[in-house]
Structure formats: C-alpha cells, structure tokens
Short mmCIF file of C-alpha atoms in Angstrom, two decimals:
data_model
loop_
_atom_site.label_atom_id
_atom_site.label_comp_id
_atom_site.label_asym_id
_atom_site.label_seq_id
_atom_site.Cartn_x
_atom_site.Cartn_y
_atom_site.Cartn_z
CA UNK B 189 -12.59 -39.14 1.39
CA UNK B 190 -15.44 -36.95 -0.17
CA UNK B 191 -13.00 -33.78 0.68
CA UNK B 192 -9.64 -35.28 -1.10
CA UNK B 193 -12.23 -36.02 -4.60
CA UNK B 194 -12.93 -32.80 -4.21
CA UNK B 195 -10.03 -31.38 -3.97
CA UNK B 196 -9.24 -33.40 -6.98
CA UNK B 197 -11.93 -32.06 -8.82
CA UNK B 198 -10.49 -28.40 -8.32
CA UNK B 199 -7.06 -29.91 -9.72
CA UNK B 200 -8.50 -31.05 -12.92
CA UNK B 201 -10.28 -27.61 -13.23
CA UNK B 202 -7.34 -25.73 -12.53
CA UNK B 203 -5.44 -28.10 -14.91
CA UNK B 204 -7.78 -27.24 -17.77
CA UNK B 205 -8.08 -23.85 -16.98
CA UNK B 206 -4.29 -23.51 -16.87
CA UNK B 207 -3.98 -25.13 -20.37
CA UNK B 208 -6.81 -23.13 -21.68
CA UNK B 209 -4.81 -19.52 -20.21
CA UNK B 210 -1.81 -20.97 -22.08
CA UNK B 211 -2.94 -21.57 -25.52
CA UNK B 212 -4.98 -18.08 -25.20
CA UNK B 213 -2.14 -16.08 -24.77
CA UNK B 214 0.28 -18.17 -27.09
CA UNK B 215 -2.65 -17.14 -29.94
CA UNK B 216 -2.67 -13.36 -29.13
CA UNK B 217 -4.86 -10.60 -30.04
CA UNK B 218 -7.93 -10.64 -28.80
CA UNK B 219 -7.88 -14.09 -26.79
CA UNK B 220 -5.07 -12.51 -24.16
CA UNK B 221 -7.94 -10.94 -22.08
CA UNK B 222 -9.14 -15.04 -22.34
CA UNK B 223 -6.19 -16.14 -21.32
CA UNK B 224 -5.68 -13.89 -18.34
CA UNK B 225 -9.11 -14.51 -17.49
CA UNK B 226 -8.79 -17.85 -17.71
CA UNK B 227 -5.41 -17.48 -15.47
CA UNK B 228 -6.99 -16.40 -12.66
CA UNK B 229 -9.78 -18.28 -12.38
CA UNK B 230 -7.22 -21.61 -12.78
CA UNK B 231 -4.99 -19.78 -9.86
CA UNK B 232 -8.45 -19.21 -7.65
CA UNK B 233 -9.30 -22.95 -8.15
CA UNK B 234 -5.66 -24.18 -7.18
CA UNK B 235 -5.72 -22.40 -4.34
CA UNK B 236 -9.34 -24.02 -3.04
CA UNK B 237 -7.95 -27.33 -4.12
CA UNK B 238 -5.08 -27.17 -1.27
CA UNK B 239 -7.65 -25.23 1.16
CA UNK B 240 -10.10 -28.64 0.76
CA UNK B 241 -7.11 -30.88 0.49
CA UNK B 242 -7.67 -32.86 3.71
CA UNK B 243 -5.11 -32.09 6.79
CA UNK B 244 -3.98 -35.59 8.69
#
C-alpha cells in the first residue's frame, strides 16, 4: 500500500511539474530554460512513479 501512495505522490509531482514546463515555455524568453528544467525533472519523477508502482 505505502509503495502505490508513493507512487502517487511522484504522479502529482510530475503532474505539477509537467504543467509548470508548459506554461514556462508557452511564456518564452527567459522562463524556456524553466520550462525545460522543469521538463525533465517532471519526466525523472514519472519515470520513478512506474519504477515504485507496485508489480502483482
């Protein structure tokens, strides 16, 4: 159980993270290097929410 909220919790991050890379890039200038930042961390967070996701 403790490993699926977990997993969970990395979803919502990535979510965020996602939205955050998004609007940072829509906006331009300076905030690109935010948004691609912000890209790749939500892509590194997705990826340990299916490594913790919980095999049956």
């Amino acid at each position: 159980m403790q490993r699926r909220l977990l997993s969970l919790l990395f979803v919502a991050i990535a979510a965020v993270l996602g939205a955050l890379a998004v609007y940072s890039i829509a906006s331009g200038g300076r905030a690109m290097i935010i948004g691609i930042a912000a890209a790749g961390l939500a892509l590194w967070m997705a990826d340990l929410a299916r490594k913790a996701w919980p095999r049956s």
